[in-house]
Coordinates of C-alpha atoms in Angstrom, one line a residue:
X1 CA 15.8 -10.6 38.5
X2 CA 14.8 -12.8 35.5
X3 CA 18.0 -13.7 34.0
X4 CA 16.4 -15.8 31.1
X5 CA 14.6 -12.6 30.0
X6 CA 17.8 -10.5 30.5
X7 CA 20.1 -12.8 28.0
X8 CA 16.9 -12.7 25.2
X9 CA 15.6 -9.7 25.2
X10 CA 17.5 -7.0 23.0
X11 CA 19.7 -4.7 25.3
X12 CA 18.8 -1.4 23.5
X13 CA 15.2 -2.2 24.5
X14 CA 15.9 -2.4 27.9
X15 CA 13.7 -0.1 30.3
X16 CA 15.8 2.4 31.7
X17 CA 18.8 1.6 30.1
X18 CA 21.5 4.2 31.5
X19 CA 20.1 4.4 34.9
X20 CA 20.5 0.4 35.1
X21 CA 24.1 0.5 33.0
X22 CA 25.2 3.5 35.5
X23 CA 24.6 1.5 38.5
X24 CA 26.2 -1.4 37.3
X25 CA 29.2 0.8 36.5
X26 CA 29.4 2.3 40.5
X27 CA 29.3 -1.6 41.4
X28 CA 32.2 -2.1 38.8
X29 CA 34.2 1.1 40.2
X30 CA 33.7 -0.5 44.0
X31 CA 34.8 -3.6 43.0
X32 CA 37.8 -2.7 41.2
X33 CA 38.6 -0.6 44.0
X34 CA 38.7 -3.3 46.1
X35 CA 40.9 -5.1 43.7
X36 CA 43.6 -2.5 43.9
X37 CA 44.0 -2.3 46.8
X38 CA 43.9 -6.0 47.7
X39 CA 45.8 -7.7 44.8
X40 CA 49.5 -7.9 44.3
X41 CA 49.8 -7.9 40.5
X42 CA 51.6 -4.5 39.7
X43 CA 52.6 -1.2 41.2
X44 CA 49.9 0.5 43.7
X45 CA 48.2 3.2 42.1
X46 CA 49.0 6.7 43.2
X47 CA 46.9 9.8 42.4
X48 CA 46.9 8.7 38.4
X49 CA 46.7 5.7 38.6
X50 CA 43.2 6.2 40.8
X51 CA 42.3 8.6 38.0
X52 CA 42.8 6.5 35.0
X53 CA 41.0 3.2 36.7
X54 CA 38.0 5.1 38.1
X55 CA 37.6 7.4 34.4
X56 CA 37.6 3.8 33.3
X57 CA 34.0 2.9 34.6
X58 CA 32.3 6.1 33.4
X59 CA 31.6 5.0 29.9
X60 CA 30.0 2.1 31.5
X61 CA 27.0 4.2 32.0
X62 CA 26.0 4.2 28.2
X63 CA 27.8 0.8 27.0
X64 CA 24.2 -0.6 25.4
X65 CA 23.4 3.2 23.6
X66 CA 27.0 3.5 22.0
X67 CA 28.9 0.4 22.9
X68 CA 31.7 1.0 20.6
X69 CA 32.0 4.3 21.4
X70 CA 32.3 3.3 25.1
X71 CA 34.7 0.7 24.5
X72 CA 37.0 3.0 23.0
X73 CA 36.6 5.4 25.6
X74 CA 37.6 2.5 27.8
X75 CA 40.7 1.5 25.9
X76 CA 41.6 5.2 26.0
X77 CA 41.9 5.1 30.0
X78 CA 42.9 1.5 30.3
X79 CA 45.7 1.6 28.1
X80 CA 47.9 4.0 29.8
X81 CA 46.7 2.3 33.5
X82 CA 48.3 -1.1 32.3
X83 CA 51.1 0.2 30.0
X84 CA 52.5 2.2 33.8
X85 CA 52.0 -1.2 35.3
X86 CA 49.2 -0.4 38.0
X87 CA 47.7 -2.9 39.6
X88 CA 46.4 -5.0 35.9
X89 CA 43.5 -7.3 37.7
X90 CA 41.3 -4.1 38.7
X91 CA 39.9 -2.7 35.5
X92 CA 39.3 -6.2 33.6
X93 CA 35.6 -6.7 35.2
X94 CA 34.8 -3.4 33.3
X95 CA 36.8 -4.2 30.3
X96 CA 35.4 -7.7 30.1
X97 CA 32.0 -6.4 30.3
X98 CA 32.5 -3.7 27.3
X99 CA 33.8 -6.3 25.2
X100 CA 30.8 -8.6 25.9
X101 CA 28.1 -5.5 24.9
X102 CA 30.0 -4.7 21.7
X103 CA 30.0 -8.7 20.7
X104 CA 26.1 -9.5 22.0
X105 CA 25.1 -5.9 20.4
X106 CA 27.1 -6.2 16.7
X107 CA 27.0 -8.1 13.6
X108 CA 30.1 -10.7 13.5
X109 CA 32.2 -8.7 11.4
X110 CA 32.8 -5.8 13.9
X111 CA 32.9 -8.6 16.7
X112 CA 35.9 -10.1 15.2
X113 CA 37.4 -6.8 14.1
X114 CA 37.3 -5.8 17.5
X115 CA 38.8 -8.9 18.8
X116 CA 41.9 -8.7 16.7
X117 CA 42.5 -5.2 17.6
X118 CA 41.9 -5.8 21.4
X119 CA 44.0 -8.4 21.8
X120 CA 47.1 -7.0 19.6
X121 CA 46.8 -4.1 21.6
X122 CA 47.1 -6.5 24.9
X123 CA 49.7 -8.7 24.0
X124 CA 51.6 -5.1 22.7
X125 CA 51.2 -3.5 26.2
X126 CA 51.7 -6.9 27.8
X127 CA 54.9 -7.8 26.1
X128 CA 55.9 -4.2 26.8
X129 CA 55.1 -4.3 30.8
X130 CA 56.6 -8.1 31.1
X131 CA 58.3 -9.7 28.0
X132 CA 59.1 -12.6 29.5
X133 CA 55.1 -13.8 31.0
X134 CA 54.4 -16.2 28.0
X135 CA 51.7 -17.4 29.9
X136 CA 50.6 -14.2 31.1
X137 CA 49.8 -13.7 27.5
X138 CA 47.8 -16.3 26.3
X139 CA 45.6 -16.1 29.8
X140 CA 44.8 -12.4 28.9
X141 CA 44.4 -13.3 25.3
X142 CA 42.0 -16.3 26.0
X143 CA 40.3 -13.6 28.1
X144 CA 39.7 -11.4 25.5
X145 CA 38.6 -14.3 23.2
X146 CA 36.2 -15.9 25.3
X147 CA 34.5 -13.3 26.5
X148 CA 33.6 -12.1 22.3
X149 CA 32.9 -15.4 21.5
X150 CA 30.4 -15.3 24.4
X151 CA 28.9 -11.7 23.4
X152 CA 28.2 -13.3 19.5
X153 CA 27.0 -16.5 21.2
X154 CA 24.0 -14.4 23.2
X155 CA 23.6 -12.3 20.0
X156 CA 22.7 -15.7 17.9
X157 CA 20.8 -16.7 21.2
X158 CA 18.9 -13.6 20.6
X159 CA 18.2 -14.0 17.3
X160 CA 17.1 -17.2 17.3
X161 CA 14.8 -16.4 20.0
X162 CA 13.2 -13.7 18.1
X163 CA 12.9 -15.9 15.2
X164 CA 11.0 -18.1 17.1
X165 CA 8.5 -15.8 19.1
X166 CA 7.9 -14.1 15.4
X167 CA 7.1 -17.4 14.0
X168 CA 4.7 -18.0 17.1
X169 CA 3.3 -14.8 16.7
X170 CA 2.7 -15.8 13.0
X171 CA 0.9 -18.9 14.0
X172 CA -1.5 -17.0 16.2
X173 CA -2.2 -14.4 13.9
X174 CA -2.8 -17.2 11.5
X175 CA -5.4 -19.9 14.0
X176 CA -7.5 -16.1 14.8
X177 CA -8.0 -16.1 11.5
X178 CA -9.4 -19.2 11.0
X179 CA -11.4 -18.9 13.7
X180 CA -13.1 -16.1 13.2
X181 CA -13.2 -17.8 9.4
X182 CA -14.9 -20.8 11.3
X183 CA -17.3 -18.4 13.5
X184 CA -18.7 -16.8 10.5
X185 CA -19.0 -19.8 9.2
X186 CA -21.4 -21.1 12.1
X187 CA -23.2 -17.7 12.2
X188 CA -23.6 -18.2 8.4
X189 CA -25.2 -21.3 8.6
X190 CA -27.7 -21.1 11.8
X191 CA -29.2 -17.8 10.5
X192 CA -29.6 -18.7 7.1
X193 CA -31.2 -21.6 8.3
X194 CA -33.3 -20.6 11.0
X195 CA -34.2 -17.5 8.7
X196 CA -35.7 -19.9 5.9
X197 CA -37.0 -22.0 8.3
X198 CA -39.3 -19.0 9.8
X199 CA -40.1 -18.1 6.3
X200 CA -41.2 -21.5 5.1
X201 CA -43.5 -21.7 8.5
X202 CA -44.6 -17.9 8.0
X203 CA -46.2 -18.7 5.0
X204 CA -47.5 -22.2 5.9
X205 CA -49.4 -19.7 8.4
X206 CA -50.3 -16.9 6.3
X207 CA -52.2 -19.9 3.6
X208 CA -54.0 -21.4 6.3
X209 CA -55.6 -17.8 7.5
X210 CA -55.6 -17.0 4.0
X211 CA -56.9 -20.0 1.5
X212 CA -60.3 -20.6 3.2
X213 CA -60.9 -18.0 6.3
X214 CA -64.3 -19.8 7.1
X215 CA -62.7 -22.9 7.8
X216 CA -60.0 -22.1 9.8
X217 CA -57.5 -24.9 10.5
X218 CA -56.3 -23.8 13.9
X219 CA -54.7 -26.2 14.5
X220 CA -52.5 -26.2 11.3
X221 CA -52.0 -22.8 12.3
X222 CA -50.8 -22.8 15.7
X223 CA -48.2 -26.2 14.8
X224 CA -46.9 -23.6 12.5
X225 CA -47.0 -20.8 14.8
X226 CA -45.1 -22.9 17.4
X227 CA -42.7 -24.1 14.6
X228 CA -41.6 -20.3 14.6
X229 CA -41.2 -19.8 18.3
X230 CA -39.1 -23.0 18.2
X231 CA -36.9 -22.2 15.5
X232 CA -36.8 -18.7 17.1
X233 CA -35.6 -20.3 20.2
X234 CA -33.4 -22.9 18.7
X235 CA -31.8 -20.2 16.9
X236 CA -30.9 -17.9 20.3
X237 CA -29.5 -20.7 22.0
X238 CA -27.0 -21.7 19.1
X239 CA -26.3 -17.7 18.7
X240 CA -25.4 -17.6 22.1
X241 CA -23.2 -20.9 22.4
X242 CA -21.3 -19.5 19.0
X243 CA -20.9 -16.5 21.2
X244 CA -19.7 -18.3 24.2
X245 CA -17.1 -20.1 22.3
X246 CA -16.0 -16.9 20.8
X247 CA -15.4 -15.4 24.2
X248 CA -13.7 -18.9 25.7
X249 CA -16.4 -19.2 28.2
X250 CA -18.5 -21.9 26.2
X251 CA -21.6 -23.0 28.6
X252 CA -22.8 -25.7 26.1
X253 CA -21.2 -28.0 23.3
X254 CA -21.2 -27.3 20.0
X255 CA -23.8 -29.2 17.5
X256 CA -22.8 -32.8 16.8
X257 CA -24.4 -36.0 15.4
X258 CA -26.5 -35.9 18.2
X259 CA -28.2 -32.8 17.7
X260 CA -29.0 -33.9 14.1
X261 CA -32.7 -35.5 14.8
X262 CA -33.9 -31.8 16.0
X263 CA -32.3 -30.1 12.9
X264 CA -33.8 -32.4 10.0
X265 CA -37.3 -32.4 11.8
X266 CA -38.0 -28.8 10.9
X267 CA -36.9 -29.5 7.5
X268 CA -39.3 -32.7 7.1
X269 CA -36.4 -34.6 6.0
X270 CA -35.8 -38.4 6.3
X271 CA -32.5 -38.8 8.2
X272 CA -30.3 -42.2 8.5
X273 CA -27.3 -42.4 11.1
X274 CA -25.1 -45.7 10.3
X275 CA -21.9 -44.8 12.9
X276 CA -22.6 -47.6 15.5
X277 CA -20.7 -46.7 18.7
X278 CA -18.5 -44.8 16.7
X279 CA -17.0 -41.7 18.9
X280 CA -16.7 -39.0 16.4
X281 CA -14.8 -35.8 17.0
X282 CA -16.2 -32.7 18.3
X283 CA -15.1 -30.9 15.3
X284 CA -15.7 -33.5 12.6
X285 CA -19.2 -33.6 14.4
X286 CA -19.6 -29.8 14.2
X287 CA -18.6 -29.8 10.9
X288 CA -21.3 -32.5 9.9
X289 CA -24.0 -31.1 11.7
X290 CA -23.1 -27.7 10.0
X291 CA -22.6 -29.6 6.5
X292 CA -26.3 -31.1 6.8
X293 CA -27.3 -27.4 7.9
X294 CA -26.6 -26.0 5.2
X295 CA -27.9 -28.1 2.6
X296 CA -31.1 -28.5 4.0
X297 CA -31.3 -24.8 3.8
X298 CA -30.4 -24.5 0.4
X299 CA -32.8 -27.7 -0.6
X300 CA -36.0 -25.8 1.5
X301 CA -34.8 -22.1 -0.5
X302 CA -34.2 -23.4 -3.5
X303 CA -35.9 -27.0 -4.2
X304 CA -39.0 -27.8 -5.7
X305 CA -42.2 -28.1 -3.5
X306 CA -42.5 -31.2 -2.2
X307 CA -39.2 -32.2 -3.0
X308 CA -37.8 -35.4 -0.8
X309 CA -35.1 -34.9 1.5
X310 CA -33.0 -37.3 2.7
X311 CA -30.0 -37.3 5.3
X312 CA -27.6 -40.6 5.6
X313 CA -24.6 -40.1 7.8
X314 CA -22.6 -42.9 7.8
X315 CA -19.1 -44.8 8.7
X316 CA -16.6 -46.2 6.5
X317 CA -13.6 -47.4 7.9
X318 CA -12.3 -44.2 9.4
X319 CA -13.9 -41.6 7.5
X320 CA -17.4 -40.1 7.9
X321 CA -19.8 -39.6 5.0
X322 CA -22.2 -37.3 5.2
X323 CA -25.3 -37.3 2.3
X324 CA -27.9 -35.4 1.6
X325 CA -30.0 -35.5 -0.9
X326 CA -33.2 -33.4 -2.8
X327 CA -35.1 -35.1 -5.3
X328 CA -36.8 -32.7 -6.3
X329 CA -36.7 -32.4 -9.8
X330 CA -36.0 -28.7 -10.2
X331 CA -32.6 -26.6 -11.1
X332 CA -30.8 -24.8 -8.5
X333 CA -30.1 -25.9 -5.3
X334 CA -26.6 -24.6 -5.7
X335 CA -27.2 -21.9 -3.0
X336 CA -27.8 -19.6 -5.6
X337 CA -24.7 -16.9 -5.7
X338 CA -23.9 -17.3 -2.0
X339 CA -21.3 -18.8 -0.4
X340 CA -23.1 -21.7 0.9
X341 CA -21.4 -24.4 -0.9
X342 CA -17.9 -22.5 -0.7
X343 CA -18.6 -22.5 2.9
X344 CA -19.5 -26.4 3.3
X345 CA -16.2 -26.8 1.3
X346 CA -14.3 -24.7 3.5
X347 CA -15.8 -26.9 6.4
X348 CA -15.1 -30.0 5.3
X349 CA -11.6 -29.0 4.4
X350 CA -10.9 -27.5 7.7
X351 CA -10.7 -31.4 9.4
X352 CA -8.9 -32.7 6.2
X353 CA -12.5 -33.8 4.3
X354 CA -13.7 -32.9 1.1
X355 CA -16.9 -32.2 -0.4
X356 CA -19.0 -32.0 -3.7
X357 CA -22.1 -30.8 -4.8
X358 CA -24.1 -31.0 -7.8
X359 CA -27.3 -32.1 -10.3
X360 CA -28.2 -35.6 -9.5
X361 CA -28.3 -37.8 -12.9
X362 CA -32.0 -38.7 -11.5
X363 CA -32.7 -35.5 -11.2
X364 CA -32.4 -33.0 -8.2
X365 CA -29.5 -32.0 -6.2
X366 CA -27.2 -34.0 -3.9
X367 CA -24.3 -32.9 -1.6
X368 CA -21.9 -35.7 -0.4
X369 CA -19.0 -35.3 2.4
X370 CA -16.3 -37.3 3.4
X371 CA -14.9 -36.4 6.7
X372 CA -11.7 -38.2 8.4
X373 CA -11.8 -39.4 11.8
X374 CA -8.3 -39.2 13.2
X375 CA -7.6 -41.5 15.9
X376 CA -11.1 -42.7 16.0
X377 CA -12.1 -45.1 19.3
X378 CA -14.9 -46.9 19.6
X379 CA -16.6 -47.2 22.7
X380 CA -17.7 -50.1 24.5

């Protein structure tokens, strides 16, 4: 039996609650069988007596559906037992334990209610049955006391236990979200960019067969035709890894600095990494490779022709800049009304960064990242 599980989890929630309580109550009856007939505390009880102590440990069978109910029902047998002076030690397991179900299962006011009325009825019947045990009383009224004050205790218990698994609960609600934020984030940025990628090759291809069809530039064509196969590819394989991660069974890391050569050659972008031996952080890296993505996407869709692109990713004390920059000389390269730079935003927020984006004063479009490196080591 798991008792840890047994003192948090609520009592009405219990699986088969009266089947469990009613066994508990035969154990109860057997035992305080035993006790009457074995302990010299009061009279031996004769044919009522047995009556009134076993009637005692019926209730028990339903103490966690109706607990006050069954303590009364309790009192009602238990008075009369004591008040003839049976034998007093045999009912109090039973007692003890309705008085610890109405305390763990109430709100303090009742608990307390019921603990005044308990123990004024035992010191009445007590100082009835022996007037002169002074220290009778006080045992059966710190009796009484304790076993309340440990009912309410495991009812707090309880409570803040709940509190605490709701509050988890929360907090994993709360990191799916983001995650699945983050995935369609990635899935955002790989098919938009592999998407314009294909289209920007597509129609390299389509000129070539088009513009002079007597001179064919073959080879033109098939450096563009293979661009599309490997964009195609490179595209799969990052789908796939996105949906690895997303079922915890990744077979391949996620896109870092190091994958960064591969991604700005399809663009025909200059690229500049200043981070030395630098060990940068698998997310800050994901989030930089995705960052450069991104842009590069929205400077191929919406820059001038022959626009220059330029990547410099870079290290300043502990934080990582990322820059890339169009200089092309036409409007746009906002992304038009997607969420492209919302999402590269959300990215660089989501490792404690920020980022901007905007008209250069030169003219063309730049978008700039800080990222924090927490912790950063350098390697030797």
């Amino acid at each position: 039996m798991d008792f840890a599980a047994a003192f948090t989890r609520d009592p009405q929630a219990a699986p088969y609650p009266v089947r469990c309580d009613a066994s508990a109550a035969a154990v109860f009856a057997v035992l305080a069988a035993v006790l009457a007939l074995t302990v010299d505390d009061g009279r031996a009880p004769d044919a009522l007596g047995w009556a009134l102590l076993l009637a005692a440990h019926v209730p028990l069978a339903w103490r966690r559906r109706a607990p006050m109910p069954v303590l009364l029902a309790m009192v009602a047998c238990v008075v009369p037992y004591h008040a003839l002076d049976y034998m007093h030690l045999a009912p109090i397991p039973a007692s003890m334990t309705a008085l610890y179900t109405v305390a763990s299962t109430g709100r303090p006011r009742r608990t307390l209610f019921v603990g005044l009325s308990v123990t004024s009825v035992t010191l009445s019947i007590q100082v009835f049955v022996n007037p002169h045990e002074m220290v009778e009383l006080l045992r059966v009224s710190g009796w009484v006391i304790a076993m309340l004050v440990f009912g309410a205790s495991i009812r707090l218990y309880r409570l803040l236990v709940a509190g605490v698994m709701e509050r988890a609960e929360r907090e994993a609600e709360r990191k799916v979200a983001e995650e699945r934020l983050r995935i369609a984030r990635d899935l955002h940025d790989l098919l938009a960019h592999s998407i314009t990628l294909i289209g920007v090759q597509t129609s390299v291809a389509a000129h070539v067969l088009v513009a002079d069809p007597d001179r064919l530039d073959r080879e033109a064509l098939v450096e563009a035709l293979d661009g599309i196969t490997e964009t195609c590819r490179e595209a799969r394989s990052e789908v796939r890894t996105t949906l690895d991660v997303l079922r915890a069974t990744p077979e391949g890391p996620l896109p870092d600095l190091v994958s960064l050569p591969d991604l700005v050659r399809t663009s025909g972008a200059d690229l500049t990494v200043r981070t030395g031996a630098a060990k940068v952080p698998a997310a800050v890296g994901a989030a930089a490779y995705r960052i450069v993505q991104e842009s590069l996407t929205n400077a191929v869709r919406h820059g001038s022709p022959g626009a220059d692109l330029s990547v410099d990713v870079g290290l300043e004390k502990d934080v990582l800049t990322v820059r890339v920059t169009n200089g092309g000389s036409a409007p746009g390269g906002t992304g038009g009304s997607g969420y492209g730079i919302l999402g590269m935003r959300e990215r660089a927020r989501s490792v404690g960064g920020t980022l901007s984006a905007g008209p250069r004063d030169g003219g063309g479009f730049e978008v700039a990242a800080e990222l924090p490196l927490p912790g950063r080591e350098v390697t030797v």
